[in-house]
Amino acid sequence: MDQSDKRNELEQTETAFGDSSVPGSPSGQNVPEASPGEPGSNGASPPAPGAGKSKAGKEAVEWVKALAIAGVLVVLIRWLLFNPFIVDGESMQPNFWNGERIIVNKALYDIRKPKPGEVIVFHVPDEHRDYIKRVIAVGGDTVKVQGDDIYVNGTKIKEPYLESTYEEMHASGQLYNEEKWSSDFPNETFPDGKVPDGMLYVMGDNRPNSKDSRMIGYVPIDRVVGRAELVFWPLDKIKYIGKGY
């Protein structure tokens, strides 16, 4: 075989192997093509269609659940433990003013009974409304009101929540609790000065202008809504008043 025949045979052999080679790979080395569904060059499977949307949907559902639970808790706390109340009128001035919003603790008196000095909210069925007043005496106590002096079981009580008001009025030669038939207790309407068991004797801080036990009599404990805990509105009047002042 001469030189030209050998050259032709060699070219045919290279052409045959070149059809199955990939540029950049050694001549004659086959590289299989990746079939659909097989891992890519980094070995990771491509994300399934809609995987991102599915995760976002689950997160949205979790948020809805959390908000629903929070809403239920707010309702339970409000109706079972605490309740907002709007002061209506001037009977508790100068310590509580008309239009102020307060938080009433409804659970406290399920644990214990009201104490003197505490401010309570209670139902008045005859008037279809609630009152806010201060507890002066409880069942078994004897009460006597003479002008600005209040005696419980024969001892004059201290009223730090009205101390400055008394001083101002007395300095001008006046009584804070104006002299009139209904200002003292016992009086024409309620001559008995002993508080029955299960009852409370209450008074408003605005002694000259308060419809309280001097006029409406004793308040049954089972009508008490709860204790005034906090003034939360207006913002510049925010204060804790659980102990009464």
PDB file of C-alpha atoms in Angstrom:
ATOM      1  CA  MET A   1       0.000   0.000   0.000  1.00  0.00           C
ATOM      2  CA  ASP A   2       1.522   3.340  -1.036  1.00  0.00           C
ATOM      3  CA  GLN A   3       1.622   6.570   1.033  1.00  0.00           C
ATOM      4  CA  SER A   4      -1.539   8.129  -0.478  1.00  0.00           C
ATOM      5  CA  ASP A   5      -3.636   5.084   0.366  1.00  0.00           C
ATOM      6  CA  LYS A   6      -2.476   5.187   4.049  1.00  0.00           C
ATOM      7  CA  ARG A   7      -3.278   8.892   4.302  1.00  0.00           C
ATOM      8  CA  ASN A   8      -6.850   8.361   3.039  1.00  0.00           C
ATOM      9  CA  GLU A   9      -7.430   5.522   5.497  1.00  0.00           C
ATOM     10  CA  LEU A  10      -6.237   7.652   8.434  1.00  0.00           C
ATOM     11  CA  GLU A  11      -8.555  10.583   7.528  1.00  0.00           C
ATOM     12  CA  GLN A  12     -11.558   8.271   7.314  1.00  0.00           C
ATOM     13  CA  THR A  13     -10.785   6.843  10.786  1.00  0.00           C
ATOM     14  CA  GLU A  14     -10.506  10.358  12.393  1.00  0.00           C
ATOM     15  CA  THR A  15     -13.759  11.463  10.756  1.00  0.00           C
ATOM     16  CA  ALA A  16     -15.596   8.422  12.140  1.00  0.00           C
ATOM     17  CA  PHE A  17     -14.438   9.121  15.733  1.00  0.00           C
ATOM     18  CA  GLY A  18     -15.012  12.899  15.446  1.00  0.00           C
ATOM     19  CA  ASP A  19     -18.793  12.515  15.017  1.00  0.00           C
ATOM     20  CA  SER A  20     -19.179  11.345  18.621  1.00  0.00           C
ATOM     21  CA  SER A  21     -16.703  13.712  20.319  1.00  0.00           C
ATOM     22  CA  VAL A  22     -17.425  16.983  22.138  1.00  0.00           C
ATOM     23  CA  PRO A  23     -15.318  20.082  21.526  1.00  0.00           C
ATOM     24  CA  GLY A  24     -12.731  20.336  24.233  1.00  0.00           C
ATOM     25  CA  SER A  25     -12.844  16.610  25.088  1.00  0.00           C
ATOM     26  CA  PRO A  26     -10.145  14.124  24.092  1.00  0.00           C
ATOM     27  CA  SER A  27     -10.691  12.813  20.623  1.00  0.00           C
ATOM     28  CA  GLY A  28     -12.598   9.549  20.572  1.00  0.00           C
ATOM     29  CA  GLN A  29     -14.078  10.017  24.092  1.00  0.00           C
ATOM     30  CA  ASN A  30     -17.895   9.836  24.216  1.00  0.00           C
ATOM     31  CA  VAL A  31     -19.816  12.180  26.640  1.00  0.00           C
ATOM     32  CA  PRO A  32     -23.354  11.006  27.414  1.00  0.00           C
ATOM     33  CA  GLU A  33     -26.109  13.622  27.310  1.00  0.00           C
ATOM     34  CA  ALA A  34     -28.064  14.254  30.522  1.00  0.00           C
ATOM     35  CA  SER A  35     -31.566  12.942  30.230  1.00  0.00           C
ATOM     36  CA  PRO A  36     -34.606  14.929  31.555  1.00  0.00           C
ATOM     37  CA  GLY A  37     -35.244  14.456  35.261  1.00  0.00           C
ATOM     38  CA  GLU A  38     -31.659  13.492  36.102  1.00  0.00           C
ATOM     39  CA  PRO A  39     -29.578  15.650  38.489  1.00  0.00           C
ATOM     40  CA  GLY A  40     -27.633  18.472  36.879  1.00  0.00           C
ATOM     41  CA  SER A  41     -23.926  18.964  36.969  1.00  0.00           C
ATOM     42  CA  ASN A  42     -24.030  19.982  40.700  1.00  0.00           C
ATOM     43  CA  GLY A  43     -25.985  16.876  41.733  1.00  0.00           C
ATOM     44  CA  ALA A  44     -29.076  18.863  42.987  1.00  0.00           C
ATOM     45  CA  SER A  45     -32.551  18.283  41.649  1.00  0.00           C
ATOM     46  CA  PRO A  46     -34.303  21.362  40.229  1.00  0.00           C
ATOM     47  CA  PRO A  47     -37.098  22.789  42.482  1.00  0.00           C
ATOM     48  CA  ALA A  48     -40.532  21.389  41.837  1.00  0.00           C
ATOM     49  CA  PRO A  49     -42.957  23.767  40.110  1.00  0.00           C
ATOM     50  CA  GLY A  50     -44.999  25.818  42.669  1.00  0.00           C
ATOM     51  CA  ALA A  51     -42.750  24.943  45.637  1.00  0.00           C
ATOM     52  CA  GLY A  52     -42.290  28.633  46.572  1.00  0.00           C
ATOM     53  CA  LYS A  53     -46.010  29.319  46.383  1.00  0.00           C
ATOM     54  CA  SER A  54     -46.756  26.350  48.636  1.00  0.00           C
ATOM     55  CA  LYS A  55     -44.404  27.634  51.372  1.00  0.00           C
ATOM     56  CA  ALA A  56     -45.914  31.130  51.241  1.00  0.00           C
ATOM     57  CA  GLY A  57     -49.401  29.651  51.520  1.00  0.00           C
ATOM     58  CA  LYS A  58     -48.458  27.685  54.647  1.00  0.00           C
ATOM     59  CA  GLU A  59     -46.996  30.799  56.259  1.00  0.00           C
ATOM     60  CA  ALA A  60     -50.184  32.752  55.508  1.00  0.00           C
ATOM     61  CA  VAL A  61     -52.298  30.043  57.144  1.00  0.00           C
ATOM     62  CA  GLU A  62     -50.092  30.115  60.265  1.00  0.00           C
ATOM     63  CA  TRP A  63     -50.481  33.896  60.512  1.00  0.00           C
ATOM     64  CA  VAL A  64     -54.258  33.611  60.235  1.00  0.00           C
ATOM     65  CA  LYS A  65     -54.300  31.013  63.016  1.00  0.00           C
ATOM     66  CA  ALA A  66     -52.111  33.169  65.271  1.00  0.00           C
ATOM     67  CA  LEU A  67     -54.296  36.246  64.742  1.00  0.00           C
ATOM     68  CA  ALA A  68     -57.454  34.245  65.404  1.00  0.00           C
ATOM     69  CA  ILE A  69     -56.050  32.906  68.687  1.00  0.00           C
ATOM     70  CA  ALA A  70     -54.954  36.405  69.717  1.00  0.00           C
ATOM     71  CA  GLY A  71     -58.450  37.731  68.988  1.00  0.00           C
ATOM     72  CA  VAL A  72     -60.071  35.043  71.126  1.00  0.00           C
ATOM     73  CA  LEU A  73     -57.686  35.802  74.006  1.00  0.00           C
ATOM     74  CA  VAL A  74     -58.481  39.518  73.828  1.00  0.00           C
ATOM     75  CA  VAL A  75     -62.218  38.788  74.022  1.00  0.00           C
ATOM     76  CA  LEU A  76     -61.764  36.392  76.956  1.00  0.00           C
ATOM     77  CA  ILE A  77     -59.532  38.809  78.866  1.00  0.00           C
ATOM     78  CA  ARG A  78     -61.938  41.668  78.279  1.00  0.00           C
ATOM     79  CA  TRP A  79     -65.163  39.914  79.240  1.00  0.00           C
ATOM     80  CA  LEU A  80     -63.862  37.578  81.943  1.00  0.00           C
ATOM     81  CA  LEU A  81     -61.127  39.584  83.657  1.00  0.00           C
ATOM     82  CA  PHE A  82     -61.204  43.263  82.700  1.00  0.00           C
ATOM     83  CA  ASN A  83     -63.718  45.682  81.303  1.00  0.00           C
ATOM     84  CA  PRO A  84     -63.515  49.299  80.108  1.00  0.00           C
ATOM     85  CA  PHE A  85     -65.756  51.865  81.782  1.00  0.00           C
ATOM     86  CA  ILE A  86     -66.483  55.525  81.006  1.00  0.00           C
ATOM     87  CA  VAL A  87     -66.908  57.916  83.923  1.00  0.00           C
ATOM     88  CA  ASP A  88     -70.266  59.615  83.469  1.00  0.00           C
ATOM     89  CA  GLY A  89     -70.867  62.695  85.578  1.00  0.00           C
ATOM     90  CA  GLU A  90     -69.098  64.706  88.271  1.00  0.00           C
ATOM     91  CA  SER A  91     -69.751  62.580  91.365  1.00  0.00           C
ATOM     92  CA  MET A  92     -66.127  61.389  91.703  1.00  0.00           C
ATOM     93  CA  GLN A  93     -64.332  64.695  91.200  1.00  0.00           C
ATOM     94  CA  PRO A  94     -61.637  65.751  91.916  1.00  0.00           C
ATOM     95  CA  ASN A  95     -60.143  62.264  91.476  1.00  0.00           C
ATOM     96  CA  PHE A  96     -62.128  61.031  88.459  1.00  0.00           C
ATOM     97  CA  TRP A  97     -63.501  63.320  85.784  1.00  0.00           C
ATOM     98  CA  ASN A  98     -66.407  63.070  83.391  1.00  0.00           C
ATOM     99  CA  GLY A  99     -65.424  61.229  80.199  1.00  0.00           C
ATOM    100  CA  GLU A 100     -62.341  59.507  81.569  1.00  0.00           C
ATOM    101  CA  ARG A 101     -61.844  55.862  80.539  1.00  0.00           C
ATOM    102  CA  ILE A 102     -60.878  53.367  83.194  1.00  0.00           C
ATOM    103  CA  ILE A 103     -60.116  49.651  83.365  1.00  0.00           C
ATOM    104  CA  VAL A 104     -62.252  47.652  85.803  1.00  0.00           C
ATOM    105  CA  ASN A 105     -60.836  44.488  87.376  1.00  0.00           C
ATOM    106  CA  LYS A 106     -63.706  41.975  87.262  1.00  0.00           C
ATOM    107  CA  ALA A 107     -61.823  39.018  88.729  1.00  0.00           C
ATOM    108  CA  LEU A 108     -60.530  40.481  92.002  1.00  0.00           C
ATOM    109  CA  TYR A 109     -63.783  40.227  93.944  1.00  0.00           C
ATOM    110  CA  ASP A 110     -64.184  36.600  92.954  1.00  0.00           C
ATOM    111  CA  ILE A 111     -61.161  36.032  95.203  1.00  0.00           C
ATOM    112  CA  ARG A 112     -61.944  38.451  98.042  1.00  0.00           C
ATOM    113  CA  LYS A 113     -64.476  41.071  99.126  1.00  0.00           C
ATOM    114  CA  PRO A 114     -64.182  44.834  98.524  1.00  0.00           C
ATOM    115  CA  LYS A 115     -62.218  46.861 101.069  1.00  0.00           C
ATOM    116  CA  PRO A 116     -62.807  50.404 102.372  1.00  0.00           C
ATOM    117  CA  GLY A 117     -61.044  53.029 100.266  1.00  0.00           C
ATOM    118  CA  GLU A 118     -61.328  51.082  97.001  1.00  0.00           C
ATOM    119  CA  VAL A 119     -63.222  52.558  94.062  1.00  0.00           C
ATOM    120  CA  ILE A 120     -65.822  50.207  92.594  1.00  0.00           C
ATOM    121  CA  VAL A 121     -68.225  50.044  89.675  1.00  0.00           C
ATOM    122  CA  PHE A 122     -71.632  48.511  90.394  1.00  0.00           C
ATOM    123  CA  HIS A 123     -74.980  47.967  88.696  1.00  0.00           C
ATOM    124  CA  VAL A 124     -78.015  50.106  89.513  1.00  0.00           C
ATOM    125  CA  PRO A 125     -80.892  48.046  88.030  1.00  0.00           C
ATOM    126  CA  ASP A 126     -83.556  50.668  88.693  1.00  0.00           C
ATOM    127  CA  GLU A 127     -81.691  53.148  86.499  1.00  0.00           C
ATOM    128  CA  HIS A 128     -80.318  50.606  83.985  1.00  0.00           C
ATOM    129  CA  ARG A 129     -76.800  51.937  84.385  1.00  0.00           C
ATOM    130  CA  ASP A 130     -73.583  51.511  86.377  1.00  0.00           C
ATOM    131  CA  TYR A 131     -72.229  53.802  89.109  1.00  0.00           C
ATOM    132  CA  ILE A 132     -68.650  54.451  90.169  1.00  0.00           C
ATOM    133  CA  LYS A 133     -68.213  55.176  93.913  1.00  0.00           C
ATOM    134  CA  ARG A 134     -65.795  54.672  96.776  1.00  0.00           C
ATOM    135  CA  VAL A 135     -66.259  52.004  99.452  1.00  0.00           C
ATOM    136  CA  ILE A 136     -66.486  53.611 102.891  1.00  0.00           C
ATOM    137  CA  ALA A 137     -67.662  50.689 105.007  1.00  0.00           C
ATOM    138  CA  VAL A 138     -68.530  46.998 104.667  1.00  0.00           C
ATOM    139  CA  GLY A 139     -71.011  44.590 106.256  1.00  0.00           C
ATOM    140  CA  GLY A 140     -71.100  44.817 110.045  1.00  0.00           C
ATOM    141  CA  ASP A 141     -69.610  48.343 110.221  1.00  0.00           C
ATOM    142  CA  THR A 142     -71.482  51.282 111.718  1.00  0.00           C
ATOM    143  CA  VAL A 143     -71.291  54.533 109.762  1.00  0.00           C
ATOM    144  CA  LYS A 144     -71.872  58.114 110.794  1.00  0.00           C
ATOM    145  CA  VAL A 145     -71.349  61.155 108.566  1.00  0.00           C
ATOM    146  CA  GLN A 146     -71.272  64.622 110.106  1.00  0.00           C
ATOM    147  CA  GLY A 147     -70.257  67.317 107.666  1.00  0.00           C
ATOM    148  CA  ASP A 148     -66.742  66.495 106.433  1.00  0.00           C
ATOM    149  CA  ASP A 149     -66.133  63.941 109.186  1.00  0.00           C
ATOM    150  CA  ILE A 150     -66.863  60.249 108.594  1.00  0.00           C
ATOM    151  CA  TYR A 151     -66.841  57.802 111.482  1.00  0.00           C
ATOM    152  CA  VAL A 152     -66.660  54.042 110.972  1.00  0.00           C
ATOM    153  CA  ASN A 153     -67.178  51.966 114.120  1.00  0.00           C
ATOM    154  CA  GLY A 154     -66.798  55.160 116.141  1.00  0.00           C
ATOM    155  CA  THR A 155     -63.406  56.159 114.693  1.00  0.00           C
ATOM    156  CA  LYS A 156     -62.915  59.068 112.316  1.00  0.00           C
ATOM    157  CA  ILE A 157     -61.398  57.721 109.095  1.00  0.00           C
ATOM    158  CA  LYS A 158     -58.590  59.331 107.117  1.00  0.00           C
ATOM    159  CA  GLU A 159     -59.281  60.255 103.503  1.00  0.00           C
ATOM    160  CA  PRO A 160     -55.954  61.036 101.783  1.00  0.00           C
ATOM    161  CA  TYR A 161     -57.734  61.172  98.417  1.00  0.00           C
ATOM    162  CA  LEU A 162     -59.623  64.297  99.592  1.00  0.00           C
ATOM    163  CA  GLU A 163     -57.121  65.795 102.004  1.00  0.00           C
ATOM    164  CA  SER A 164     -56.092  68.761  99.819  1.00  0.00           C
ATOM    165  CA  THR A 165     -59.728  69.463  98.922  1.00  0.00           C
ATOM    166  CA  TYR A 166     -60.752  69.559 102.583  1.00  0.00           C
ATOM    167  CA  GLU A 167     -57.865  71.879 103.442  1.00  0.00           C
ATOM    168  CA  GLU A 168     -58.785  74.300 100.670  1.00  0.00           C
ATOM    169  CA  MET A 169     -62.458  74.438 101.663  1.00  0.00           C
ATOM    170  CA  HIS A 170     -61.770  74.711 105.390  1.00  0.00           C
ATOM    171  CA  ALA A 171     -59.242  77.490 104.797  1.00  0.00           C
ATOM    172  CA  SER A 172     -62.046  79.526 103.232  1.00  0.00           C
ATOM    173  CA  GLY A 173     -64.341  78.777 106.163  1.00  0.00           C
ATOM    174  CA  GLN A 174     -66.585  76.349 104.271  1.00  0.00           C
ATOM    175  CA  LEU A 175     -67.535  72.685 104.487  1.00  0.00           C
ATOM    176  CA  TYR A 176     -66.887  70.478 101.477  1.00  0.00           C
ATOM    177  CA  ASN A 177     -69.913  68.316 102.292  1.00  0.00           C
ATOM    178  CA  GLU A 178     -72.593  70.993 102.162  1.00  0.00           C
ATOM    179  CA  GLU A 179     -75.120  71.062 104.960  1.00  0.00           C
ATOM    180  CA  LYS A 180     -78.451  69.762 103.680  1.00  0.00           C
ATOM    181  CA  TRP A 181     -80.872  67.061 104.738  1.00  0.00           C
ATOM    182  CA  SER A 182     -79.244  64.387 102.565  1.00  0.00           C
ATOM    183  CA  SER A 183     -75.593  65.271 103.184  1.00  0.00           C
ATOM    184  CA  ASP A 184     -75.272  63.500 106.532  1.00  0.00           C
ATOM    185  CA  PHE A 185     -75.861  59.855 107.447  1.00  0.00           C
ATOM    186  CA  PRO A 186     -77.940  58.469 109.085  1.00  0.00           C
ATOM    187  CA  ASN A 187     -80.622  60.778 107.730  1.00  0.00           C
ATOM    188  CA  GLU A 188     -84.371  60.968 107.159  1.00  0.00           C
ATOM    189  CA  THR A 189     -84.305  58.367 104.381  1.00  0.00           C
ATOM    190  CA  PHE A 190     -81.787  55.937 105.921  1.00  0.00           C
ATOM    191  CA  PRO A 191     -81.806  56.280 109.703  1.00  0.00           C
ATOM    192  CA  ASP A 192     -79.938  53.039 110.467  1.00  0.00           C
ATOM    193  CA  GLY A 193     -76.166  53.441 110.510  1.00  0.00           C
ATOM    194  CA  LYS A 194     -75.138  49.760 110.519  1.00  0.00           C
ATOM    195  CA  VAL A 195     -74.199  48.155 107.206  1.00  0.00           C
ATOM    196  CA  PRO A 196     -75.973  44.778 106.764  1.00  0.00           C
ATOM    197  CA  ASP A 197     -73.928  41.694 105.894  1.00  0.00           C
ATOM    198  CA  GLY A 198     -73.384  41.297 102.180  1.00  0.00           C
ATOM    199  CA  MET A 199     -73.759  45.054 101.661  1.00  0.00           C
ATOM    200  CA  LEU A 200     -71.463  48.030 101.139  1.00  0.00           C
ATOM    201  CA  TYR A 201     -71.700  51.684 102.132  1.00  0.00           C
ATOM    202  CA  VAL A 202     -70.370  53.865  99.304  1.00  0.00           C
ATOM    203  CA  MET A 203     -69.874  57.572  98.693  1.00  0.00           C
ATOM    204  CA  GLY A 204     -68.741  59.715  95.806  1.00  0.00           C
ATOM    205  CA  ASP A 205     -65.640  61.890  96.231  1.00  0.00           C
ATOM    206  CA  ASN A 206     -67.654  64.936  95.155  1.00  0.00           C
ATOM    207  CA  ARG A 207     -69.572  64.982  98.436  1.00  0.00           C
ATOM    208  CA  PRO A 208     -71.777  68.002  97.583  1.00  0.00           C
ATOM    209  CA  ASN A 209     -72.841  66.417  94.286  1.00  0.00           C
ATOM    210  CA  SER A 210     -72.975  62.629  94.563  1.00  0.00           C
ATOM    211  CA  LYS A 211     -75.908  60.263  94.573  1.00  0.00           C
ATOM    212  CA  ASP A 212     -74.603  57.537  96.851  1.00  0.00           C
ATOM    213  CA  SER A 213     -75.524  55.473  99.927  1.00  0.00           C
ATOM    214  CA  ARG A 214     -76.793  58.617 101.661  1.00  0.00           C
ATOM    215  CA  MET A 215     -79.588  58.655  99.051  1.00  0.00           C
ATOM    216  CA  ILE A 216     -79.782  55.182  97.499  1.00  0.00           C
ATOM    217  CA  GLY A 217     -78.870  53.102 100.543  1.00  0.00           C
ATOM    218  CA  TYR A 218     -76.507  50.159 100.788  1.00  0.00           C
ATOM    219  CA  VAL A 219     -75.117  48.383  97.733  1.00  0.00           C
ATOM    220  CA  PRO A 220     -75.380  44.566  97.522  1.00  0.00           C
ATOM    221  CA  ILE A 221     -71.977  42.991  96.855  1.00  0.00           C
ATOM    222  CA  ASP A 222     -73.455  40.810  94.121  1.00  0.00           C
ATOM    223  CA  ARG A 223     -74.124  43.956  92.067  1.00  0.00           C
ATOM    224  CA  VAL A 224     -70.463  44.968  92.063  1.00  0.00           C
ATOM    225  CA  VAL A 225     -68.837  44.719  88.616  1.00  0.00           C
ATOM    226  CA  GLY A 226     -65.284  45.147  89.853  1.00  0.00           C
ATOM    227  CA  ARG A 227     -62.576  47.463  91.149  1.00  0.00           C
ATOM    228  CA  ALA A 228     -61.328  50.482  89.228  1.00  0.00           C
ATOM    229  CA  GLU A 229     -57.680  49.715  88.412  1.00  0.00           C
ATOM    230  CA  LEU A 230     -56.391  52.174  85.857  1.00  0.00           C
ATOM    231  CA  VAL A 231     -57.265  55.423  84.129  1.00  0.00           C
ATOM    232  CA  PHE A 232     -56.097  54.924  80.544  1.00  0.00           C
ATOM    233  CA  TRP A 233     -57.676  57.874  78.732  1.00  0.00           C
ATOM    234  CA  PRO A 234     -56.972  60.693  78.141  1.00  0.00           C
ATOM    235  CA  LEU A 235     -53.280  59.933  77.819  1.00  0.00           C
ATOM    236  CA  ASP A 236     -52.161  62.810  80.042  1.00  0.00           C
ATOM    237  CA  LYS A 237     -54.349  61.430  82.863  1.00  0.00           C
ATOM    238  CA  ILE A 238     -53.023  57.847  82.847  1.00  0.00           C
ATOM    239  CA  LYS A 239     -52.634  56.582  86.420  1.00  0.00           C
ATOM    240  CA  TYR A 240     -52.941  53.441  88.505  1.00  0.00           C
ATOM    241  CA  ILE A 241     -55.697  53.673  91.128  1.00  0.00           C
ATOM    242  CA  GLY A 242     -56.088  50.099  92.369  1.00  0.00           C
ATOM    243  CA  LYS A 243     -55.655  51.052  96.040  1.00  0.00           C
ATOM    244  CA  GLY A 244     -58.149  53.891  95.587  1.00  0.00           C
ATOM    245  CA  TYR A 245     -55.925  56.953  95.127  1.00  0.00           C
TER     246      TYR A 245
END
